[in-house]
XYZ file of C-alpha atoms in Angstrom:
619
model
C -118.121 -28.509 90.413
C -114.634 -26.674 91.359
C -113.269 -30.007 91.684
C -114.368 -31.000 87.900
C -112.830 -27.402 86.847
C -109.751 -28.155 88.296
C -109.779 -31.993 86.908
C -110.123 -30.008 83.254
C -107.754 -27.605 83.793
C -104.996 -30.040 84.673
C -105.761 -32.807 81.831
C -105.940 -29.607 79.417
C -102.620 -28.537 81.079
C -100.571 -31.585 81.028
C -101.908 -32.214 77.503
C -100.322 -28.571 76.626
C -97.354 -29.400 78.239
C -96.626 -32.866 76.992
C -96.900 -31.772 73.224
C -95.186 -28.393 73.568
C -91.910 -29.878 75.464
C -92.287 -33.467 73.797
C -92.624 -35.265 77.711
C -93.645 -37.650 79.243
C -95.829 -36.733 82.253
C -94.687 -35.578 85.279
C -95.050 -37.946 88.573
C -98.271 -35.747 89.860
C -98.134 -37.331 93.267
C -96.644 -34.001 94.862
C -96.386 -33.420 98.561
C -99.479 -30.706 98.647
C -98.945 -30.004 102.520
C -96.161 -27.804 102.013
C -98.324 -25.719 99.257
C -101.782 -23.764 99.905
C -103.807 -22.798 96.600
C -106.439 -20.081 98.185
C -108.300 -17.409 96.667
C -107.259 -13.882 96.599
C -109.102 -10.731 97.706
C -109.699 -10.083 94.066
C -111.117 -13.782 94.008
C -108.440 -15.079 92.049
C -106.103 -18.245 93.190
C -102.861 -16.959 94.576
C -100.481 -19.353 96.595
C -98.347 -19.517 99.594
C -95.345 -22.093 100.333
C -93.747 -23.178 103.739
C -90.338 -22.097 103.896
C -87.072 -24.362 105.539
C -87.688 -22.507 108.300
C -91.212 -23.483 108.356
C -92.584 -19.885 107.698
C -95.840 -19.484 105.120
C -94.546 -17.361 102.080
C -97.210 -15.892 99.322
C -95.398 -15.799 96.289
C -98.226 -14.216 94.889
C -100.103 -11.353 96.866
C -102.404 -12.324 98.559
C -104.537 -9.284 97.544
C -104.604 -8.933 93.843
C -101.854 -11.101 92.321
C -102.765 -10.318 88.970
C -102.266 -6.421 90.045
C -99.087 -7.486 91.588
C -97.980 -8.881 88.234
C -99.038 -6.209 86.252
C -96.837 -3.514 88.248
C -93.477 -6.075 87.574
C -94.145 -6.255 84.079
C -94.438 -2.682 83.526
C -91.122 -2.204 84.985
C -89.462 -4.866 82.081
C -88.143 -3.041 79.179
C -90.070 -3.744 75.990
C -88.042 -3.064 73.660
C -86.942 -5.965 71.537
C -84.260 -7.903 71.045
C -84.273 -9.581 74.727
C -84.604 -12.632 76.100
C -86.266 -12.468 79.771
C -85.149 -14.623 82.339
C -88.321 -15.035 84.822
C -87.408 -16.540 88.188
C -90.458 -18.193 89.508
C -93.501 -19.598 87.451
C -95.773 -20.023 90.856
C -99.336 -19.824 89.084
C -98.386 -17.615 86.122
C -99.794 -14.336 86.643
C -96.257 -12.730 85.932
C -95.649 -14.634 82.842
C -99.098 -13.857 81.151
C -98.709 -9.934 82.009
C -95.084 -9.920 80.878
C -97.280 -11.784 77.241
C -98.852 -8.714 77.146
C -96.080 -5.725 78.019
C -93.132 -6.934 76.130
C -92.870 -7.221 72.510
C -93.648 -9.661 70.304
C -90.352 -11.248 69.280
C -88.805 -11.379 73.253
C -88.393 -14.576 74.770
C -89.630 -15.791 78.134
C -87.251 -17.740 79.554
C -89.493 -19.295 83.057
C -87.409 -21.639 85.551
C -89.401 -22.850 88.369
C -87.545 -24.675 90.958
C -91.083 -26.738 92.228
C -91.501 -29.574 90.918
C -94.635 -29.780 93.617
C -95.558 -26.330 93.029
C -95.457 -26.501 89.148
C -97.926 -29.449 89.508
C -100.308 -27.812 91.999
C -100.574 -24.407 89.633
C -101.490 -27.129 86.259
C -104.550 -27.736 88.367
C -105.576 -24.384 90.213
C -105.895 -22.651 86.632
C -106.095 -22.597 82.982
C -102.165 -22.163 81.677
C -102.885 -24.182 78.203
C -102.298 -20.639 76.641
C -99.186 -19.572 78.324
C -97.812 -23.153 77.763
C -98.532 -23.494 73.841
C -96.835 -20.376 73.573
C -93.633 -20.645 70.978
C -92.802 -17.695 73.170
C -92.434 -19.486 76.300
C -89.978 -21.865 77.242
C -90.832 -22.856 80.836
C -88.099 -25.373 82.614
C -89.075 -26.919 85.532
C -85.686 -27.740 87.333
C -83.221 -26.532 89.937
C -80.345 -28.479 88.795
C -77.676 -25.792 87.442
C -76.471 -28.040 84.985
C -80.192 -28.557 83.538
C -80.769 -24.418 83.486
C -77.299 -24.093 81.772
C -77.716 -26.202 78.829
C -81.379 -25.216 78.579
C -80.533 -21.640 78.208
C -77.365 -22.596 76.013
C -80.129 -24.393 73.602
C -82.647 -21.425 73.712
C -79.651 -18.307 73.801
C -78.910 -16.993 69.738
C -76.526 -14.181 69.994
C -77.665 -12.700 66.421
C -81.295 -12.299 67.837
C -80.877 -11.178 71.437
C -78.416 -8.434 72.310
C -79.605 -8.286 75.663
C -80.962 -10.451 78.909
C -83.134 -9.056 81.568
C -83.983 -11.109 84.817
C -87.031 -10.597 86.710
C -89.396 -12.638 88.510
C -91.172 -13.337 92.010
C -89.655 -12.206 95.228
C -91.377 -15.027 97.646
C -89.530 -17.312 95.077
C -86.734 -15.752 96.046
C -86.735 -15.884 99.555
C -88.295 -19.695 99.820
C -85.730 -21.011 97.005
C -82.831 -18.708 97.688
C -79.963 -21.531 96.791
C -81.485 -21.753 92.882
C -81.865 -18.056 92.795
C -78.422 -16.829 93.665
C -76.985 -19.648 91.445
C -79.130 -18.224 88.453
C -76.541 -15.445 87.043
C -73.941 -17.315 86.891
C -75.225 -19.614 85.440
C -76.817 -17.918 82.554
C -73.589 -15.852 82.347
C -71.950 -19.660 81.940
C -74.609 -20.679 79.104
C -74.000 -17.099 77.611
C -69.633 -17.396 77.423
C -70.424 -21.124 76.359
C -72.402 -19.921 73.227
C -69.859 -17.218 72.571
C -66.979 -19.691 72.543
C -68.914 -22.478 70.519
C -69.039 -19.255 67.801
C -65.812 -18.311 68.253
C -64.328 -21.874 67.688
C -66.704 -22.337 65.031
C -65.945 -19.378 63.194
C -62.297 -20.436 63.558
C -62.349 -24.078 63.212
C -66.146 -24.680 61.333
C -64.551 -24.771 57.778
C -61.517 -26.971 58.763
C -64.384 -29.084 60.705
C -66.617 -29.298 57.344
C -63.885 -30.491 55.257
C -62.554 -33.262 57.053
C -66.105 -34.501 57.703
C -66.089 -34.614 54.091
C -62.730 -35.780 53.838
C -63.156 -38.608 56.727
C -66.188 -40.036 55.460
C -64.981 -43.398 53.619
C -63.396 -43.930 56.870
C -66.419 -42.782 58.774
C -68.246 -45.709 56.977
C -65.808 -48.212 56.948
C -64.972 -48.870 60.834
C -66.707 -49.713 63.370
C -68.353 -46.786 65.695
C -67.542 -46.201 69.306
C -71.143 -47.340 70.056
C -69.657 -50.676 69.455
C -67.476 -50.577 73.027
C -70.308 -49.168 74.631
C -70.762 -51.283 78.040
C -67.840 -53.533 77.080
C -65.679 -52.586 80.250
C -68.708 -52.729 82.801
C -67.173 -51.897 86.225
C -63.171 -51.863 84.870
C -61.385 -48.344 86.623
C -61.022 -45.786 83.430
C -58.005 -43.233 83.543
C -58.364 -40.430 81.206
C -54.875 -38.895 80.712
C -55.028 -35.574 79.779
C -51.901 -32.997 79.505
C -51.958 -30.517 82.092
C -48.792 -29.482 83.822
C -49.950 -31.892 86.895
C -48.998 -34.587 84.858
C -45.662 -34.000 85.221
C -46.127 -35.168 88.580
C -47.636 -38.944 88.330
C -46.810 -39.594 84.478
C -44.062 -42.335 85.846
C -46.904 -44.190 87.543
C -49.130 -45.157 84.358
C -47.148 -47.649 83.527
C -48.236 -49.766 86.051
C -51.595 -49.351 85.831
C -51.600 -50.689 81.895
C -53.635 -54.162 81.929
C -55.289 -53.159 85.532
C -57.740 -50.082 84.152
C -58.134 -49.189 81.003
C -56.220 -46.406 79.847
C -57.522 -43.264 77.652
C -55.414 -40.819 76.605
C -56.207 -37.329 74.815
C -53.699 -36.302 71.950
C -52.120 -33.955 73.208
C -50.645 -35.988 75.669
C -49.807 -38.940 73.498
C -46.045 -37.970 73.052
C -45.207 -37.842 76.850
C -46.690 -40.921 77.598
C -44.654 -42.036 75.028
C -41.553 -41.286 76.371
C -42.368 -43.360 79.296
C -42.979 -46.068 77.352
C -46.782 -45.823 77.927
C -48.786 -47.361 75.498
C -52.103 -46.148 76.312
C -55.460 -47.893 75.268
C -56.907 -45.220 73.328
C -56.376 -42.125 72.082
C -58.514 -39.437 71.097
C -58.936 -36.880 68.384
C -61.423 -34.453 67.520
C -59.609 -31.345 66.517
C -59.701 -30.620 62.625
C -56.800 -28.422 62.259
C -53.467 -29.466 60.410
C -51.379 -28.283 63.803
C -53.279 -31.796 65.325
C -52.145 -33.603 63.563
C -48.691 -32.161 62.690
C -47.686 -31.354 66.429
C -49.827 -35.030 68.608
C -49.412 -37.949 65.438
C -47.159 -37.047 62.741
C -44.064 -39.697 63.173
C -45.386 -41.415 66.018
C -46.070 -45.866 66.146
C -50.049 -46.058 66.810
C -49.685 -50.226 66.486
C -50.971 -50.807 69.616
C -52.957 -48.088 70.429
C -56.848 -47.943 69.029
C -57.649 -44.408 67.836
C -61.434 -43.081 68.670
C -61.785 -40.013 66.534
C -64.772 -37.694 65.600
C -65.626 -37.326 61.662
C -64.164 -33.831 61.980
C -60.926 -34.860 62.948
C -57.912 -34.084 60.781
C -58.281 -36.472 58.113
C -54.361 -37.331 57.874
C -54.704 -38.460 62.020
C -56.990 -41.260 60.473
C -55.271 -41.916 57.016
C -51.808 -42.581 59.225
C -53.029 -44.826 61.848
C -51.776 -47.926 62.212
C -54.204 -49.597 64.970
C -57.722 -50.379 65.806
C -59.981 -46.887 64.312
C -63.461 -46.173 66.081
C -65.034 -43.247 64.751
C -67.835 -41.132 66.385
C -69.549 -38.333 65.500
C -73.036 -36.923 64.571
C -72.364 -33.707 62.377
C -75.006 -32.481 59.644
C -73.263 -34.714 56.537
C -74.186 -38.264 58.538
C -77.722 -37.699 57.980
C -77.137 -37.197 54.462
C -77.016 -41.134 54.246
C -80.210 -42.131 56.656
C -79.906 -45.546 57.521
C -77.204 -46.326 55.149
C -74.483 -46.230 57.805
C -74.984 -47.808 60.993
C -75.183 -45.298 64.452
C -71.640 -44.923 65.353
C -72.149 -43.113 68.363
C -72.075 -39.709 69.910
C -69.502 -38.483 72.624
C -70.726 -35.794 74.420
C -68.328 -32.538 74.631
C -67.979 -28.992 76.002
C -65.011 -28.429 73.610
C -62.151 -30.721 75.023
C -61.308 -33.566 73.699
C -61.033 -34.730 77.398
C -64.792 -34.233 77.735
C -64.876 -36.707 74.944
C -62.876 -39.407 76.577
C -65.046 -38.970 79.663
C -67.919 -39.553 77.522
C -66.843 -42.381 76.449
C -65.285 -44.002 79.532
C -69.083 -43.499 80.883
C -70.875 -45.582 78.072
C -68.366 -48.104 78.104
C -69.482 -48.776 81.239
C -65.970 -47.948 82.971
C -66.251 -47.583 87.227
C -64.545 -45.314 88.695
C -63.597 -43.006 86.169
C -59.973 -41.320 86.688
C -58.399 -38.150 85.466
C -54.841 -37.637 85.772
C -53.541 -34.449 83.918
C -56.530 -32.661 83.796
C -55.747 -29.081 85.652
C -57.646 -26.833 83.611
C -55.797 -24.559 84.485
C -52.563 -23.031 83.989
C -49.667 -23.800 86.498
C -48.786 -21.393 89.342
C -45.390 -20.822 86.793
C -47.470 -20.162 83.987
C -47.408 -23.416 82.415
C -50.128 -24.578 80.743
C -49.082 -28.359 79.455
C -47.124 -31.524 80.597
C -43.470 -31.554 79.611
C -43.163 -33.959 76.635
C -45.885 -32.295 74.778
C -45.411 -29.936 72.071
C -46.769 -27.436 74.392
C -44.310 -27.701 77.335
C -41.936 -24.766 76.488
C -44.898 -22.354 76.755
C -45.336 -20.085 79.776
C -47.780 -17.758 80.640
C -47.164 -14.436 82.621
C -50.818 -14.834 84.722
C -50.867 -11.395 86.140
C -50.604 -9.478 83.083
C -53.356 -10.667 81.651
C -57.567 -9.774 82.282
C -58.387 -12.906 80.781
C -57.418 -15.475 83.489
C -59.716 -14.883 86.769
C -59.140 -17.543 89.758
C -60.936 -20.856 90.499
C -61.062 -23.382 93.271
C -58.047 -24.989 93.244
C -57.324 -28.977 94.373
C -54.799 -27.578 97.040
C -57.201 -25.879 98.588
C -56.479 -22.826 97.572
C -57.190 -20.559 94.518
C -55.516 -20.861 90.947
C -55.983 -19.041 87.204
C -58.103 -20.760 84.683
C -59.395 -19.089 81.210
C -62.926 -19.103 79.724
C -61.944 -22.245 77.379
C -60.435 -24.353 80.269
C -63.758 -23.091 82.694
C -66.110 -24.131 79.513
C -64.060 -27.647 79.790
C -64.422 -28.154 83.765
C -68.128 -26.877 83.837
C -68.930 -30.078 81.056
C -67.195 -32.604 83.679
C -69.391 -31.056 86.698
C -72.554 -30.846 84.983
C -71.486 -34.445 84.089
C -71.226 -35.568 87.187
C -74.137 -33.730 88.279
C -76.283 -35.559 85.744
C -75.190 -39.261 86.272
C -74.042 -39.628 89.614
C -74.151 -43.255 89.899
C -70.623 -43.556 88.924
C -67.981 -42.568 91.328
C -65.519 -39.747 89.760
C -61.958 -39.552 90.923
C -59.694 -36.511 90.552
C -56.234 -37.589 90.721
C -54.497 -34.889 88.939
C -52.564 -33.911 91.772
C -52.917 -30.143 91.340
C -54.904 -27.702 88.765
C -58.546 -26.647 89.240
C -61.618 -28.530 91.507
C -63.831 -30.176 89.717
C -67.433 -30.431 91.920
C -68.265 -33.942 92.316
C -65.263 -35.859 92.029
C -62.943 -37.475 94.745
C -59.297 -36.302 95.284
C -56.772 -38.645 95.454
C -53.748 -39.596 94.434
C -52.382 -41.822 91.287
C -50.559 -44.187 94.346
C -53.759 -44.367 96.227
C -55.546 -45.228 92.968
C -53.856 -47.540 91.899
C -53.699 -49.288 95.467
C -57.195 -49.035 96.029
C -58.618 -49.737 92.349
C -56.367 -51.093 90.096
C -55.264 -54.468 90.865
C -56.725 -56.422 88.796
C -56.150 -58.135 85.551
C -58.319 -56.613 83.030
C -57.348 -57.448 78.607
C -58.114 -54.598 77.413
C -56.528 -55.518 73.812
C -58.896 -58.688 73.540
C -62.232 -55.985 74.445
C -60.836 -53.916 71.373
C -60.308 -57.053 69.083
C -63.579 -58.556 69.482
C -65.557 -54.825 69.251
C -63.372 -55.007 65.523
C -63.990 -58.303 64.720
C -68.170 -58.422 65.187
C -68.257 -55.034 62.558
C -69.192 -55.949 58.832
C -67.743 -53.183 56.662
C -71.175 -51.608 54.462
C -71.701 -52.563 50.628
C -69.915 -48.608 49.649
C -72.482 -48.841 45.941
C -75.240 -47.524 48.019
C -73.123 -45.042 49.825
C -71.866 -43.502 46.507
C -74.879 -43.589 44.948
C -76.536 -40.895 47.865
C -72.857 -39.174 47.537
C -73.493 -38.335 43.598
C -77.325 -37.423 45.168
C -75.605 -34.717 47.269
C -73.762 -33.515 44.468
C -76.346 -33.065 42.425
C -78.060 -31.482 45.504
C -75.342 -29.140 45.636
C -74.865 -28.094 41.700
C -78.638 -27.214 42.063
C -78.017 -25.124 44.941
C -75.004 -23.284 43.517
C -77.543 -22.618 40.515
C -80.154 -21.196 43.052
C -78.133 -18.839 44.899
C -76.858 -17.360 41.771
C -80.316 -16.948 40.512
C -81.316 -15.442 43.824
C -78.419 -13.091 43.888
C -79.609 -11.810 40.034
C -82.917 -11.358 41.238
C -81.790 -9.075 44.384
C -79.673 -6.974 41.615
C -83.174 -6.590 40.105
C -84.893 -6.377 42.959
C -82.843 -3.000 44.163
C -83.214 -1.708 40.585
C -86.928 -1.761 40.628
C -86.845 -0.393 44.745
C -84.618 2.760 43.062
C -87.139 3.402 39.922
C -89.966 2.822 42.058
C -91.791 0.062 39.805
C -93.914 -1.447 43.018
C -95.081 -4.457 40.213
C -91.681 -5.297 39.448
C -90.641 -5.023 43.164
C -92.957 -7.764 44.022
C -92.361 -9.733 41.325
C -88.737 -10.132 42.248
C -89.171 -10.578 46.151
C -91.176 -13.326 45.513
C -88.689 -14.619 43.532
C -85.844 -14.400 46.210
C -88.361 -15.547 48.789
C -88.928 -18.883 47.118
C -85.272 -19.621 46.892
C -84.726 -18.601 50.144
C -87.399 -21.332 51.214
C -85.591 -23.631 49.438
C -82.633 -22.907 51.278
C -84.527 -23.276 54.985
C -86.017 -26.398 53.861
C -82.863 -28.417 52.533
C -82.387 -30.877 55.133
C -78.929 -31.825 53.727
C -76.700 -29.065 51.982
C -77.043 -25.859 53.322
C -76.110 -26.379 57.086
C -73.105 -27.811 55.932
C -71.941 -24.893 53.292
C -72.615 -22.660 56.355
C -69.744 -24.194 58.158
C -67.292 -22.997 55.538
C -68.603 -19.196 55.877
C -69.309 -18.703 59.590
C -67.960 -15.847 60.358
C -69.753 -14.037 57.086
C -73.002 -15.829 58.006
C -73.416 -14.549 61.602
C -72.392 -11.173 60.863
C -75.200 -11.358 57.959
C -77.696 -13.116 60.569
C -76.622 -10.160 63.339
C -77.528 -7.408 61.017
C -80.600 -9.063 59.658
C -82.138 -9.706 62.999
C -81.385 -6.084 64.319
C -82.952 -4.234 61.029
C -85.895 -6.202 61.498
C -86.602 -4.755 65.477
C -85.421 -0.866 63.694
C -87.461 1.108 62.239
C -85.478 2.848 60.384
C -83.645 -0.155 57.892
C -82.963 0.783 54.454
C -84.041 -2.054 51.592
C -80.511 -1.248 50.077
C -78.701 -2.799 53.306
C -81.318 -5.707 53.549
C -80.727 -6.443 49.903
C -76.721 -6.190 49.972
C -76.642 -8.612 53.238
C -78.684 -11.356 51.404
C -76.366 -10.504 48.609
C -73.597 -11.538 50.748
C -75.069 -14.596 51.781
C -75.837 -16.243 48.994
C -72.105 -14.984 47.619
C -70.560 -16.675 50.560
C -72.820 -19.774 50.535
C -71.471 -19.944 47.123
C -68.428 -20.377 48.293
C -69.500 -23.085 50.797
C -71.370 -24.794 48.230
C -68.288 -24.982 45.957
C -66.086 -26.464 48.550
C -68.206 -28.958 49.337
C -68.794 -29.889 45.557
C -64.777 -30.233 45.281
C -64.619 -33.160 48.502
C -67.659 -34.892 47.523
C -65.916 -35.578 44.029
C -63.187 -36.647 46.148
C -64.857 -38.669 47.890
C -66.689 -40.384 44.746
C -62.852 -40.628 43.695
C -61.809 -42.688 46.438
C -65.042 -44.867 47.132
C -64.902 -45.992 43.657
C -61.601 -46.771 43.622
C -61.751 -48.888 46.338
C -64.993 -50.831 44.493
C -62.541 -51.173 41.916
C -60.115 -53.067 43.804
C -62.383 -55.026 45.456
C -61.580 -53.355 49.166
């Protein structure tokens, strides 16, 4: 009979889990003899787990565990606006009482570093109802990079302005490597966010307008899905422009036509004046500078250009080699399956990232980086000479914002929250697919975990020496690529448009009925009050439902729409909020999404412009 409970409570389990987190089921054949499931003094299941040092350790008491997690919880804050970092799911008692104590609109943020333990508590009780909770997100992992960029996924700085960590002590004395790696890396996930808002807030409207901009180009070349596994087992270098490169720059040469050779932007002027040509070049960065400062006035013949659909538009319009394009931002879904998959390249903001990406689905082996120091010189430098950047110097000790790193010397060396965002991408990376073998032959600048140090010289002795056409791989990706019948393509353009006019009409109408709305809140008529709430609710609806406008005009007005969203989610956990500041920050929205919606109304004409003058002339 206990048997058949358990069988119940483990199908019902698994059947939570597998819906909730979308996955498939877990391999259920744990090692049990390192886990005990026995009952309580209270007569409820607790458990125990053999330690490395072969010790027994209840992570639960073995008295009353759902006492025990009743005194924790009462000792979390409940006020809300957090997001609760629990260390240690074990059988759940801590998670249901913390259900219970904190309020409604926290998050539970659960990691449990046991796989085998996780799948002995589905079967020693019912969890269904802590597991089909939209308040619960429970990861089941002890790989850092895994808890990083599930807690980057689940972190929104307008809702939270606060984390709190709790959770089990025997978890923290039988899994003690997970647990002291935990606050860092949430404090990683957390400055990760807060630069992705930051570069939005600065970039986000160049971004949105050379999607827009880019996106008869976008359809008209081939993606970069199209080289993906062409260079199976061909070395990759990725040539970045950190100061290191100024020592090994002299040696690319000779590996051209033994490894394929990727180069970011930035560094496609020095290897210039060494008469490198590299393979290809990347671009991802929308701003005018980009373009102005890494392309303007420079022969791209014989190199192939991989760039994002937010790259600078005029980086694209001015090549004069092979284009791949990549990208995934909210405008390609506009067009369904009108346009082919061209291919996403993973980032943590550097275009480098990018290129690593890609080196990885093109099937390159080893992958190389030369350049890459991300960090700035012990003389301040942050940037090769022969890049626009090479004049610039940095005085390091005047300044709170560098902290030290692991350096490839051996010894320590400055970095800054953007270049740390960029080296924790490669290492979770690595940490991810570790199949491939990951050489660091920068030759100075920060350690990245995972890869092997070596020199360029040693490289290219050991890896590069043979032929490999590099050229023909580009040609033929080029050549099998049938450029789209545009007639459909315009027609779902003019669709957006009209998308967009209506809109623009909406959020006018909704900012006339908020002007009403505060009139009737100041005479008091409750009838009218209702009457024009429900009004601005509807359109509001509208708004969260458009699957193809709205995230884009939000791009354009960042930096208004988070402060809006900030002071929107903090009224709602006050008691005090006045209906004259909700009404003037949904005022401001819909002002500001105006703005957005206008913008992109002006570059889809454009675009209309230019696709049907290319119909025209039969292109």
């Amino acid at each position: 009979m206990i048997q058949e409970t358990k069988n119940e409570w483990a199908t019902k389990n698994w059947a939570a889990y597998k819906e909730r987190y979308n996955s498939i089921d877990f391999d259920r054949s744990s090692r049990q003899e390192r886990i005990e499931i026995k009952e309580s003094r209270a007569g409820v299941p607790t458990v125990r787990v053999m330690s490395s040092n072969g010790k027994w350790i209840f992570l639960h008491s073995s008295i009353d565990p759902v006492k025990e997690a009743q005194k924790i919880a009462d000792s979390v804050s409940s006020d809300p606006g957090k997001i609760i970092v629990i260390y240690g799911f074990a059988l759940g008692y801590l998670v249901e009482a913390l259900l219970e104590t904190t309020d409604k609109r926290n998050l539970l943020f659960i990691i449990e570093p046991d796989y085998d333990l996780f799948c002995a508590a589905m079967a020693a009780r019912d969890l269904h109802h802590i597991i089909d909770s939209e308040r619960v997100h429970v990861l089941v992992s002890n790989l850092p990079g895994e808890i990083r960029t599930n807690f980057f996924l689940l972190y929104d700085e307008t809702k939270y302005d606060d984390i709190v960590m709790t959770g089990l002590s025997g978890h923290q004395t039988v899994y003690p490597t997970t647990y002291h790696e935990l606050v860092p890396l949430i404090k990683d996930a957390v400055d990760a966010k807060l630069f992705n808002l930051v570069t939005m807030i600065k970039i986000g409207p160049d971004a949105a307008k050379n999607a827009l901009l880019n996106m008869v180009d976008y359809c008209t070349h081939p993606g970069v899905s199209s080289l993906y596994g062409r260079l199976a087992g061909v070395p990759a270098i990725i040539v970045s422009a950190g100061p290191s490169l100024n020592k090994n720059i002299h040696l690319l040469k000779a590996a051209k036509g033994k490894a394929v050779i990727l180069a970011v932007g930035t560094a496609l002027k020095a290897l210039k004046k060494w008469d490198i040509e590299p393979d290809f070049v990347f671009s991802i960065d929308p701003q005018d500078l980009n373009y102005e400062l890494h392309f303007k006035g420079l022969n791209t013949e014989k190199v192939a250009l991989v760039s994002e659909i937010q790259a600078n538009h005029m980086i694209v319009a001015n090549h004069q080699g092979p284009i791949f394009v990549s990208g995934d931002m909210p405008i390609v879904k506009w067009f369904g399956e009108g346009i082919e998959s061209k291919g996403k390249l993973e980032s943590g903001g550097s275009v480098a990232n990018n290129a690593f990406a890609a080196a990885y689905k093109m099937g390159a082996n080893p992958i190389i980086l030369v350049g890459q120091d991300l960090a700035y010189s012990r003389e301040g430098h942050s940037h090769a000479a022969g890049t626009n950047y090479e004049n610039q110097v940095y005085s390091l000790d005047e300044n709170s914002e560098f902290f030290p790193v692991k350096a490839n010397d051996g010894g320590y060396i400055l970095t800054d929250r953007s270049f740390h965002q960029f080296l924790l991408f490669f290492q979770i990376w690595i940490e991810t697919y570790p199949e491939r073998e990951y050489i660091n032959a920068t030759e100075g600048g920060a350690f990245i975990q995972g890869t092997k140090l070596m020199t360029l010289q040693e490289v290219l002795d050991q890896h590069c020496q043979n032929a490999v056409d590099v050229e023909k791989i580009i040609k033929e990706a080029q050549v099998d690529f049938n450029i789209p019948n545009m007639e459909p393509i315009l027609e779902t353009i003019k669709l957006r448009l009209k998308d967009t006019n209506n809109m623009i009409a909406e959020a006018n109408k909704a900012i006339r009925y908020l002007s009403q709305l505060e009139r009737a809140c100041e005479s008091r008529q409750a009838k009218k009050m209702q009457q024009y709430l429900k009004a601005v609710n509807k359109i509001t609806g509208k708004f969260e439902k458009d699957q193809y406008i709205c995230e884009v005009a939000e791009w354009f007005v960042r930096n208004d729409v988070h402060k809006v969203m900030t002071r929107t989610h903090k009224a709602v956990r006050s008691e005090n909020d006045e209906y004259s500041n909700a009404i003037a920050d949904y005022t401001l929205y819909y002002k500001k999404i105006i703005e957005g919606l206008k913008a992109i109304k002006d570059l889809l004409q454009q675009c209309m412009e230019k696709i049907g003058s290319d119909i025209d002339n039969g292109k």
